[in-house]
mmCIF file of C-alpha atoms and ligand atoms in Angstrom:
data_model
loop_
_atom_site.group_PDB
_atom_site.id
_atom_site.type_symbol
_atom_site.label_atom_id
_atom_site.label_comp_id
_atom_site.label_asym_id
_atom_site.label_seq_id
_atom_site.Cartn_x
_atom_site.Cartn_y
_atom_site.Cartn_z
ATOM 1 C CA MET W 1 -0.265 -0.056 -0.135
ATOM 2 C CA ILE W 2 1.379 3.139 -0.831
ATOM 3 C CA ARG W 3 2.206 5.890 1.911
ATOM 4 C CA ARG W 4 1.931 9.379 0.941
ATOM 5 C CA LYS W 5 3.787 11.864 2.813
ATOM 6 C CA ASN W 6 1.782 15.197 3.139
ATOM 7 C CA GLU W 7 -1.545 13.746 4.349
ATOM 8 C CA ILE W 8 -3.616 15.823 6.722
ATOM 9 C CA TRP W 9 -4.076 13.020 8.980
ATOM 10 C CA GLN W 10 -4.088 15.325 11.719
ATOM 11 C CA LEU W 11 -6.846 17.753 11.737
ATOM 12 C CA SER W 12 -6.628 20.441 14.220
ATOM 13 C CA ASN W 13 -9.567 20.555 16.734
ATOM 14 C CA GLU W 14 -11.050 23.455 15.800
ATOM 15 C CA LEU W 15 -12.032 21.917 12.299
ATOM 16 C CA VAL W 16 -13.763 18.845 13.908
ATOM 17 C CA THR W 17 -17.603 18.122 14.648
ATOM 18 C CA PRO W 18 -17.714 18.322 18.549
ATOM 19 C CA LYS W 19 -19.154 15.514 20.209
ATOM 20 C CA PRO W 20 -22.283 17.147 21.210
ATOM 21 C CA ALA W 21 -23.033 17.294 17.497
ATOM 22 C CA PHE W 22 -23.098 13.561 17.369
ATOM 23 C CA LEU W 23 -24.844 13.203 20.741
ATOM 24 C CA ASN W 24 -27.564 15.450 19.074
ATOM 25 C CA ARG W 25 -27.830 12.937 16.299
ATOM 26 C CA ARG W 26 -28.048 10.291 18.265
ATOM 27 C CA GLN W 27 -30.961 11.857 20.141
ATOM 28 C CA ILE W 28 -32.731 12.291 16.671
ATOM 29 C CA MET W 29 -32.053 8.578 15.964
ATOM 30 C CA LYS W 30 -33.428 7.699 19.271
ATOM 31 C CA ALA W 31 -36.773 9.897 18.901
ATOM 32 C CA ALA W 32 -37.309 8.123 15.480
ATOM 33 C CA GLY W 33 -36.997 4.631 17.314
ATOM 34 C CA ALA W 34 -39.380 5.803 19.390
ATOM 35 C CA LEU W 35 -41.685 6.901 16.799
ATOM 36 C CA GLY W 36 -41.193 3.797 15.047
ATOM 37 C CA VAL W 37 -39.670 5.534 12.112
ATOM 38 C CA THR W 38 -36.779 3.341 10.174
ATOM 39 C CA ALA W 39 -35.237 5.990 8.587
ATOM 40 C CA LEU W 40 -35.717 9.874 8.512
ATOM 41 C CA ALA W 41 -34.965 10.248 4.837
ATOM 42 C CA GLY W 42 -36.332 8.284 1.887
ATOM 43 C CA CYS W 43 -38.394 5.814 3.726
ATOM 44 C CA GLY W 44 -41.844 4.713 2.597
ATOM 45 C CA GLN W 45 -44.627 3.129 4.200
ATOM 46 C CA GLY W 46 -45.266 -0.591 3.823
ATOM 47 C CA SER W 47 -43.505 -4.031 3.760
ATOM 48 C CA ALA W 48 -39.896 -4.580 4.448
ATOM 49 C CA SER W 49 -39.634 -5.436 0.949
ATOM 50 C CA ALA W 50 -41.467 -2.745 -0.693
ATOM 51 C CA ARG W 51 -39.628 -0.062 1.441
ATOM 52 C CA GLN W 52 -37.325 2.370 -0.149
ATOM 53 C CA MET W 53 -33.751 2.081 0.472
ATOM 54 C CA PRO W 54 -32.707 5.310 2.467
ATOM 55 C CA THR W 55 -30.079 7.055 0.651
ATOM 56 C CA GLU W 56 -29.446 10.289 3.136
ATOM 57 C CA GLY W 57 -30.248 11.073 6.746
ATOM 58 C CA ALA W 58 -30.412 9.449 9.966
ATOM 59 C CA LEU W 59 -31.105 5.648 10.864
ATOM 60 C CA ALA W 60 -32.428 4.326 13.860
ATOM 61 C CA ALA W 61 -30.032 1.657 15.303
ATOM 62 C CA GLN W 62 -30.054 -0.077 18.412
ATOM 63 C CA GLU W 63 -26.985 0.748 20.712
ATOM 64 C CA THR W 64 -24.848 -2.184 21.600
ATOM 65 C CA ASN W 65 -22.207 -3.116 23.950
ATOM 66 C CA TRP W 66 -19.440 -3.039 21.535
ATOM 67 C CA GLN W 67 -17.575 0.087 22.675
ATOM 68 C CA VAL W 68 -14.213 1.417 22.700
ATOM 69 C CA SER W 69 -12.905 3.519 25.539
ATOM 70 C CA ASP W 70 -11.061 5.984 23.670
ATOM 71 C CA ASP W 71 -12.619 9.107 21.857
ATOM 72 C CA LEU W 72 -14.396 8.656 18.692
ATOM 73 C CA THR W 73 -12.495 10.036 15.482
ATOM 74 C CA PRO W 74 -14.275 13.353 14.725
ATOM 75 C CA TYR W 75 -16.969 13.003 12.058
ATOM 76 C CA GLU W 76 -14.679 15.245 9.528
ATOM 77 C CA ALA W 77 -11.980 12.979 9.707
ATOM 78 C CA VAL W 78 -13.838 9.708 9.352
ATOM 79 C CA THR W 79 -15.272 11.111 6.182
ATOM 80 C CA GLY W 80 -12.496 13.165 4.665
ATOM 81 C CA TYR W 81 -9.532 10.914 5.129
ATOM 82 C CA ASN W 82 -10.112 7.938 3.441
ATOM 83 C CA ASN W 83 -9.044 4.801 1.003
ATOM 84 C CA PHE W 84 -11.018 4.211 -1.662
ATOM 85 C CA TYR W 85 -8.591 3.548 -4.465
ATOM 86 C CA GLU W 86 -11.195 3.403 -7.251
ATOM 87 C CA PHE W 87 -11.479 7.214 -6.821
ATOM 88 C CA GLY W 88 -8.096 8.056 -6.365
ATOM 89 C CA LEU W 89 -4.854 7.617 -3.946
ATOM 90 C CA ASP W 90 -5.101 10.923 -2.143
ATOM 91 C CA LYS W 91 -6.862 10.665 1.125
ATOM 92 C CA GLY W 92 -9.098 13.387 -0.055
ATOM 93 C CA ASP W 93 -9.756 11.957 -3.156
ATOM 94 C CA PRO W 94 -12.990 9.793 -2.195
ATOM 95 C CA ALA W 95 -14.710 12.685 -0.364
ATOM 96 C CA ARG W 96 -13.980 14.547 -3.588
ATOM 97 C CA TYR W 97 -14.968 12.223 -6.497
ATOM 98 C CA ALA W 98 -17.183 9.326 -4.865
ATOM 99 C CA SER W 99 -20.532 11.456 -5.198
ATOM 100 C CA ALA W 100 -20.123 10.312 -9.090
ATOM 101 C CA MET W 101 -20.996 6.816 -7.940
ATOM 102 C CA THR W 102 -24.353 5.585 -8.409
ATOM 103 C CA THR W 103 -25.718 3.597 -5.010
ATOM 104 C CA SER W 104 -29.179 3.483 -5.715
ATOM 105 C CA PRO W 105 -30.825 1.072 -6.738
ATOM 106 C CA TRP W 106 -28.280 -1.246 -5.582
ATOM 107 C CA ASN W 107 -27.897 -5.121 -6.002
ATOM 108 C CA ILE W 108 -25.787 -7.586 -4.857
ATOM 109 C CA GLU W 109 -25.241 -10.889 -6.931
ATOM 110 C CA VAL W 110 -24.818 -14.101 -4.886
ATOM 111 C CA SER W 111 -23.025 -17.029 -6.454
ATOM 112 C CA GLY W 112 -20.917 -19.968 -5.872
ATOM 113 C CA LEU W 113 -21.582 -22.459 -3.314
ATOM 114 C CA THR W 114 -24.931 -21.754 -1.741
ATOM 115 C CA ASP W 115 -28.179 -23.017 -2.181
ATOM 116 C CA GLU W 116 -29.651 -19.542 -3.063
ATOM 117 C CA PRO W 117 -27.546 -18.072 -5.631
ATOM 118 C CA ARG W 118 -29.430 -15.081 -7.325
ATOM 119 C CA GLU W 119 -29.333 -11.088 -7.283
ATOM 120 C CA TYR W 120 -30.616 -9.532 -4.124
ATOM 121 C CA SER W 121 -31.615 -5.983 -3.698
ATOM 122 C CA LEU W 122 -30.019 -4.310 -0.613
ATOM 123 C CA GLN W 123 -33.458 -4.439 0.996
ATOM 124 C CA ASP W 124 -33.940 -7.887 0.692
ATOM 125 C CA LEU W 125 -30.663 -8.473 2.480
ATOM 126 C CA VAL W 126 -30.451 -5.808 4.947
ATOM 127 C CA ASP W 127 -33.335 -5.381 7.457
ATOM 128 C CA PHE W 128 -33.204 -1.928 7.980
ATOM 129 C CA ASP W 129 -35.691 -2.249 11.028
ATOM 130 C CA ALA W 130 -32.862 -4.379 12.866
ATOM 131 C CA LEU W 131 -29.957 -2.170 12.631
ATOM 132 C CA GLU W 132 -27.039 -2.217 15.329
ATOM 133 C CA GLU W 133 -24.592 0.417 16.465
ATOM 134 C CA ARG W 134 -21.252 -0.526 16.956
ATOM 135 C CA VAL W 135 -18.168 1.310 17.655
ATOM 136 C CA TYR W 136 -15.102 -0.316 16.495
ATOM 137 C CA ARG W 137 -11.572 0.710 16.029
ATOM 138 C CA LEU W 138 -10.374 0.494 12.401
ATOM 139 C CA ARG W 139 -6.813 -0.309 12.106
ATOM 140 C CA CYS W 140 -5.011 0.397 8.821
ATOM 141 C CA VAL W 141 -2.256 -1.277 7.336
ATOM 142 C CA GLU W 142 -0.670 2.153 6.993
ATOM 143 C CA ALA W 143 -0.255 2.467 10.666
ATOM 144 C CA TRP W 144 -2.845 4.673 11.494
ATOM 145 C CA SER W 145 -6.409 4.236 13.225
ATOM 146 C CA MET W 146 -9.652 5.765 13.934
ATOM 147 C CA VAL W 147 -12.817 4.841 16.242
ATOM 148 C CA ILE W 148 -15.812 4.957 14.265
ATOM 149 C CA PRO W 149 -19.456 4.234 15.297
ATOM 150 C CA TRP W 150 -20.518 2.174 12.546
ATOM 151 C CA VAL W 151 -24.656 1.463 11.717
ATOM 152 C CA GLY W 152 -25.430 -2.171 10.092
ATOM 153 C CA VAL W 153 -25.843 -5.903 10.711
ATOM 154 C CA PRO W 154 -23.933 -8.762 11.610
ATOM 155 C CA LEU W 155 -22.197 -10.363 8.560
ATOM 156 C CA ALA W 156 -23.350 -13.869 10.532
ATOM 157 C CA SER W 157 -27.122 -12.916 9.980
ATOM 158 C CA ILE W 158 -26.499 -12.093 6.050
ATOM 159 C CA ILE W 159 -24.497 -15.353 5.675
ATOM 160 C CA GLU W 160 -27.342 -17.452 7.401
ATOM 161 C CA ARG W 161 -29.737 -15.990 4.869
ATOM 162 C CA LEU W 162 -27.518 -17.139 2.097
ATOM 163 C CA ARG W 163 -27.383 -20.356 2.640
ATOM 164 C CA PRO W 164 -23.774 -21.557 2.042
ATOM 165 C CA SER W 165 -23.411 -25.176 1.127
ATOM 166 C CA ASN W 166 -21.702 -27.873 3.105
ATOM 167 C CA ASP W 167 -18.642 -27.583 0.989
ATOM 168 C CA ALA W 168 -18.329 -23.941 1.013
ATOM 169 C CA ARG W 169 -15.318 -22.671 2.865
ATOM 170 C CA TYR W 170 -14.729 -19.055 2.266
ATOM 171 C CA VAL W 171 -16.736 -16.062 1.219
ATOM 172 C CA GLN W 172 -15.125 -13.428 -1.422
ATOM 173 C CA PHE W 173 -16.545 -9.999 -1.659
ATOM 174 C CA GLU W 174 -16.178 -7.797 -4.624
ATOM 175 C CA THR W 175 -16.758 -3.999 -5.140
ATOM 176 C CA TYR W 176 -18.725 -2.497 -7.308
ATOM 177 C CA LEU W 177 -16.848 -1.491 -10.722
ATOM 178 C CA ASN W 178 -18.117 1.279 -13.057
ATOM 179 C CA ARG W 179 -15.094 3.036 -14.813
ATOM 180 C CA ASN W 180 -17.051 5.779 -15.885
ATOM 181 C CA GLU W 181 -18.026 6.762 -12.306
ATOM 182 C CA MET W 182 -14.800 5.609 -10.737
ATOM 183 C CA ARG W 183 -12.026 7.976 -11.767
ATOM 184 C CA GLY W 184 -9.163 6.107 -9.744
ATOM 185 C CA THR W 185 -9.788 2.787 -11.914
ATOM 186 C CA ARG W 186 -7.878 4.555 -14.806
ATOM 187 C CA LEU W 187 -4.706 3.896 -12.559
ATOM 188 C CA ARG W 188 -3.514 0.318 -12.615
ATOM 189 C CA VAL W 189 -2.422 0.366 -9.001
ATOM 190 C CA LEU W 190 -4.784 -2.827 -8.466
ATOM 191 C CA ASP W 191 -6.399 -5.329 -10.385
ATOM 192 C CA TRP W 192 -9.940 -3.996 -10.617
ATOM 193 C CA PRO W 193 -12.592 -4.899 -9.423
ATOM 194 C CA TYR W 194 -11.230 -4.830 -5.585
ATOM 195 C CA VAL W 195 -12.027 -8.285 -4.323
ATOM 196 C CA GLU W 196 -11.655 -9.467 -0.441
ATOM 197 C CA GLY W 197 -12.456 -12.857 1.244
ATOM 198 C CA LEU W 198 -12.786 -14.273 4.761
ATOM 199 C CA ARG W 199 -12.645 -18.005 5.680
ATOM 200 C CA LEU W 200 -16.491 -18.972 6.658
ATOM 201 C CA ASP W 201 -15.852 -19.163 10.268
ATOM 202 C CA GLU W 202 -14.220 -15.666 10.360
ATOM 203 C CA ALA W 203 -17.400 -14.314 8.304
ATOM 204 C CA ARG W 204 -19.490 -15.869 11.006
ATOM 205 C CA ASN W 205 -17.259 -14.346 13.880
ATOM 206 C CA GLU W 206 -19.799 -12.067 16.182
ATOM 207 C CA LEU W 207 -17.742 -9.258 15.536
ATOM 208 C CA ALA W 208 -17.584 -9.373 11.451
ATOM 209 C CA PHE W 209 -20.346 -6.650 10.342
ATOM 210 C CA LEU W 210 -21.527 -5.227 7.244
ATOM 211 C CA ALA W 211 -22.202 -1.379 7.729
ATOM 212 C CA VAL W 212 -24.892 0.760 5.799
ATOM 213 C CA GLY W 213 -24.104 3.846 8.413
ATOM 214 C CA LEU W 214 -21.924 5.629 10.356
ATOM 215 C CA TYR W 215 -22.405 8.368 13.210
ATOM 216 C CA GLY W 216 -26.102 7.553 12.803
ATOM 217 C CA GLU W 217 -26.333 8.347 9.327
ATOM 218 C CA VAL W 218 -26.391 6.798 5.864
ATOM 219 C CA LEU W 219 -23.039 5.683 4.907
ATOM 220 C CA PRO W 220 -21.109 8.453 2.937
ATOM 221 C CA LYS W 221 -20.104 7.324 -0.413
ATOM 222 C CA GLN W 222 -16.674 7.420 0.271
ATOM 223 C CA ASN W 223 -16.822 5.234 3.256
ATOM 224 C CA GLY W 224 -18.163 2.701 0.969
ATOM 225 C CA ALA W 225 -21.961 3.348 0.491
ATOM 226 C CA PRO W 226 -24.706 1.793 0.479
ATOM 227 C CA ILE W 227 -22.933 -1.298 2.142
ATOM 228 C CA ARG W 228 -19.362 -2.323 3.182
ATOM 229 C CA LEU W 229 -17.665 -4.591 5.400
ATOM 230 C CA VAL W 230 -16.025 -4.184 8.661
ATOM 231 C CA VAL W 231 -13.487 -6.515 10.055
ATOM 232 C CA PRO W 232 -12.141 -4.745 13.108
ATOM 233 C CA TRP W 233 -9.386 -7.341 13.822
ATOM 234 C CA LYS W 234 -7.958 -7.357 10.647
ATOM 235 C CA TYR W 235 -6.071 -4.546 8.920
ATOM 236 C CA GLY W 236 -8.726 -1.762 7.247
ATOM 237 C CA TYR W 237 -8.111 -3.194 3.522
ATOM 238 C CA LYS W 238 -10.175 -6.165 4.522
ATOM 239 C CA SER W 239 -12.909 -3.906 5.086
ATOM 240 C CA ILE W 240 -13.815 -3.875 1.504
ATOM 241 C CA LYS W 241 -16.441 -1.059 0.133
ATOM 242 C CA SER W 242 -19.206 -0.823 -1.651
ATOM 243 C CA VAL W 243 -20.181 -4.633 -1.774
ATOM 244 C CA ALA W 244 -21.852 -5.642 -5.039
ATOM 245 C CA LYS W 245 -20.785 -9.458 -5.119
ATOM 246 C CA ILE W 246 -20.560 -12.112 -2.638
ATOM 247 C CA ARG W 247 -19.169 -15.698 -3.667
ATOM 248 C CA PHE W 248 -19.015 -18.539 -1.695
ATOM 249 C CA THR W 249 -15.998 -21.110 -2.510
ATOM 250 C CA SER W 250 -14.443 -24.017 -1.445
ATOM 251 C CA GLU W 251 -10.723 -22.608 -1.874
ATOM 252 C CA GLU W 252 -9.241 -19.643 -0.934
ATOM 253 C CA PRO W 253 -10.429 -16.828 -2.961
ATOM 254 C CA ALA W 254 -8.350 -13.968 -4.634
ATOM 255 C CA THR W 255 -7.916 -10.710 -2.576
ATOM 256 C CA SER W 256 -6.730 -7.620 -4.175
ATOM 257 C CA TRP W 257 -3.623 -6.317 -2.352
ATOM 258 C CA ASN W 258 -2.368 -9.995 -1.497
ATOM 259 C CA GLN W 259 -2.351 -10.228 -5.289
ATOM 260 C CA SER W 260 -0.611 -7.342 -5.766
ATOM 261 C CA ALA W 261 2.357 -7.916 -3.087
ATOM 262 C CA PRO W 262 1.794 -11.374 -1.698
ATOM 263 C CA ASN W 263 4.824 -10.972 0.774
ATOM 264 C CA GLU W 264 3.368 -7.654 2.176
ATOM 265 C CA TYR W 265 -0.358 -8.349 2.278
ATOM 266 C CA GLY W 266 -1.382 -11.892 3.318
ATOM 267 C CA PHE W 267 -4.815 -13.457 2.937
ATOM 268 C CA TYR W 268 -5.670 -13.418 6.939
ATOM 269 C CA SER W 269 -4.248 -9.892 7.664
ATOM 270 C CA ASN W 270 -4.783 -9.941 11.126
ATOM 271 C CA VAL W 271 -3.567 -7.098 12.963
ATOM 272 C CA ASN W 272 -0.272 -7.961 14.342
ATOM 273 C CA PRO W 273 2.276 -5.817 16.268
ATOM 274 C CA ASN W 274 4.874 -8.471 15.974
ATOM 275 C CA ARG W 275 4.902 -8.421 12.435
ATOM 276 C CA ALA W 276 6.564 -5.644 10.667
ATOM 277 C CA HIS W 277 5.457 -4.555 7.159
ATOM 278 C CA PRO W 278 8.532 -5.150 5.272
ATOM 279 C CA ARG W 279 8.988 -1.382 4.925
ATOM 280 C CA TRP W 280 7.801 -0.190 8.398
ATOM 281 C CA SER W 281 6.976 -1.185 11.763
ATOM 282 C CA GLN W 282 3.547 -2.077 12.962
ATOM 283 C CA SER W 283 4.111 -1.831 16.803
ATOM 284 C CA SER W 284 2.340 1.482 17.095
ATOM 285 C CA GLU W 285 -0.372 3.529 15.130
ATOM 286 C CA ARG W 286 -0.941 7.541 14.727
ATOM 287 C CA ILE W 287 -4.411 8.372 16.079
ATOM 288 C CA ILE W 288 -6.018 10.063 13.309
ATOM 289 C CA GLY W 289 -7.717 13.370 14.562
ATOM 290 C CA GLY W 290 -6.006 12.933 17.789
ATOM 291 C CA GLY W 291 -3.246 15.841 17.605
ATOM 292 C CA LEU W 292 -0.219 15.985 15.742
ATOM 293 C CA LEU W 293 1.724 13.622 17.794
ATOM 294 C CA ALA W 294 -1.122 11.264 19.140
ATOM 295 C CA ARG W 295 0.181 7.616 18.744
ATOM 296 C CA ARG W 296 -1.133 4.364 20.487
ATOM 297 C CA GLU W 297 0.809 1.067 21.088
ATOM 298 C CA THR W 298 -0.997 -1.316 18.252
ATOM 299 C CA GLU W 299 -2.813 -4.269 20.237
ATOM 300 C CA MET W 300 -2.749 -7.771 19.003
ATOM 301 C CA PHE W 301 -5.964 -8.415 16.798
ATOM 302 C CA ASN W 302 -6.418 -4.924 16.926
ATOM 303 C CA GLY W 303 -7.621 -5.309 20.741
ATOM 304 C CA TYR W 304 -10.084 -7.915 19.825
ATOM 305 C CA GLU W 305 -7.999 -10.906 20.864
ATOM 306 C CA ASP W 306 -10.761 -12.520 23.358
ATOM 307 C CA GLN W 307 -13.243 -12.735 20.632
ATOM 308 C CA VAL W 308 -10.881 -13.950 17.658
ATOM 309 C CA ALA W 309 -7.647 -15.597 18.839
ATOM 310 C CA SER W 310 -9.190 -19.250 19.116
ATOM 311 C CA MET W 311 -10.019 -19.165 15.060
ATOM 312 C CA TYR W 312 -6.056 -19.124 14.614
ATOM 313 C CA ALA W 313 -5.175 -21.657 17.170
ATOM 314 C CA GLY W 314 -1.951 -23.636 15.985
ATOM 315 C CA MET W 315 -1.264 -21.131 13.342
ATOM 316 C CA ASP W 316 1.963 -19.398 12.778
ATOM 317 C CA LEU W 317 0.694 -15.827 12.800
ATOM 318 C CA ILE W 318 4.030 -14.302 11.463
ATOM 319 C CA GLU W 319 4.248 -17.034 8.666
ATOM 320 C CA GLN W 320 0.443 -17.059 7.806
ATOM 321 C CA HIS W 321 -0.010 -13.421 7.939
HETATM 322 N N1 LIG H 401 -12.337 -1.024 -0.393
HETATM 323 C C1 LIG H 401 -12.221 -0.553 -1.823
HETATM 324 N N2 LIG H 401 -13.194 -1.057 -2.705
HETATM 325 N N3 LIG H 401 -11.418 0.207 -2.236
HETATM 326 C C2 LIG H 401 -10.289 0.642 -1.547
HETATM 327 O O1 LIG H 401 -9.330 1.275 -1.843
HETATM 328 N N4 LIG H 401 -9.653 0.427 0.961
HETATM 329 C C3 LIG H 401 -9.208 -0.313 2.148
HETATM 330 C C4 LIG H 401 -10.779 -0.309 2.791
HETATM 331 N N5 LIG H 401 -11.412 -0.859 1.486
HETATM 332 C C5 LIG H 401 -10.287 0.386 0.174
HETATM 333 C C6 LIG H 401 -11.557 -0.772 0.339
HETATM 334 C C7 LIG H 401 -8.489 0.393 3.295
HETATM 335 S S1 LIG H 401 -6.992 0.288 2.781
HETATM 336 C C8 LIG H 401 -8.910 0.992 4.164
HETATM 337 S S2 LIG H 401 -7.924 1.432 5.797
HETATM 338 C C9 LIG H 401 -10.444 1.301 4.415
HETATM 339 O O2 LIG H 401 -11.202 0.777 3.303
HETATM 340 C C10 LIG H 401 -10.505 2.704 4.872
HETATM 341 O O3 LIG H 401 -12.022 2.804 5.064
HETATM 342 P P1 LIG H 401 -12.354 4.131 5.585
HETATM 343 O O4 LIG H 401 -12.060 5.044 4.247
HETATM 344 O O5 LIG H 401 -13.868 4.144 5.642
HETATM 345 O O6 LIG H 401 -11.812 4.903 6.780
#
């Protein structure tokens, strides 16, 4: 992954949304929940399948015990400092150019080793009446991190619905690709479309999440609207954005960064402070939005060891990275 020198990974405090603004949004969400309103914008009446997918505005979501004790990363940094190479390599490019991406209507093609292969609309797959809010730390392989309040559904619930067959062992995800809308795809930094994958037990882990929103609102396009994966114990590039295809396989599927540099980016890509990237240390990370010198020690599995370590028992986590 390319590291760029003069990034504004540090925003000064005057530029950022103070927490009260988010708390206000939270109150709006709660009020919406109390009124039985699923989404304040773009939401029609009627059955789940007939309902319009919200494309902007607040989402009502249940608070959960998934919290991080550190401060949330300011909204401006979460939505202004992004990696979404389909729109360019600069951290500001996704916020500048992702508005060109069509995200509604949105279909997801499900294929491979499943009893239910077909195209699903987003509303078919995601129950917008059962959204959860989870605050997770996102640790990028570039050695920075953010703390983000995501809104979405457990990936396990979707996997369950899609009924992978007995011989399925992995799941691959693919990002939407439209070269006219995604100016960054003119650059051959990766072999487009962007693909990622998980072992099925990882996909079923309670932490794996599909986000449709953040900070109580519909996911901004630069963050992977309308639906993106969030796998908090792995480096951020596993959290693939704007998912348009899901494929169940028996063999380990191709993943974009692994294909481009296998020695640097393994299939697993679990956050591991003890395995340096060939070109930089992974033992600590910059805290985005936390101040010029704000850093923290990187934790094994990004702090989620209790939930995930057992899945890798017996594996050499340096070799099988
Ligand atoms: N998904 C796609 N399709 N394209 C990308 O370039 N970048 C990844 C990941 N998902 C990326 C992607 C990387 S490197 C990171 S760190 C996270 O998205 C960043 O997510 P964020 O911009 O919402 O913080």
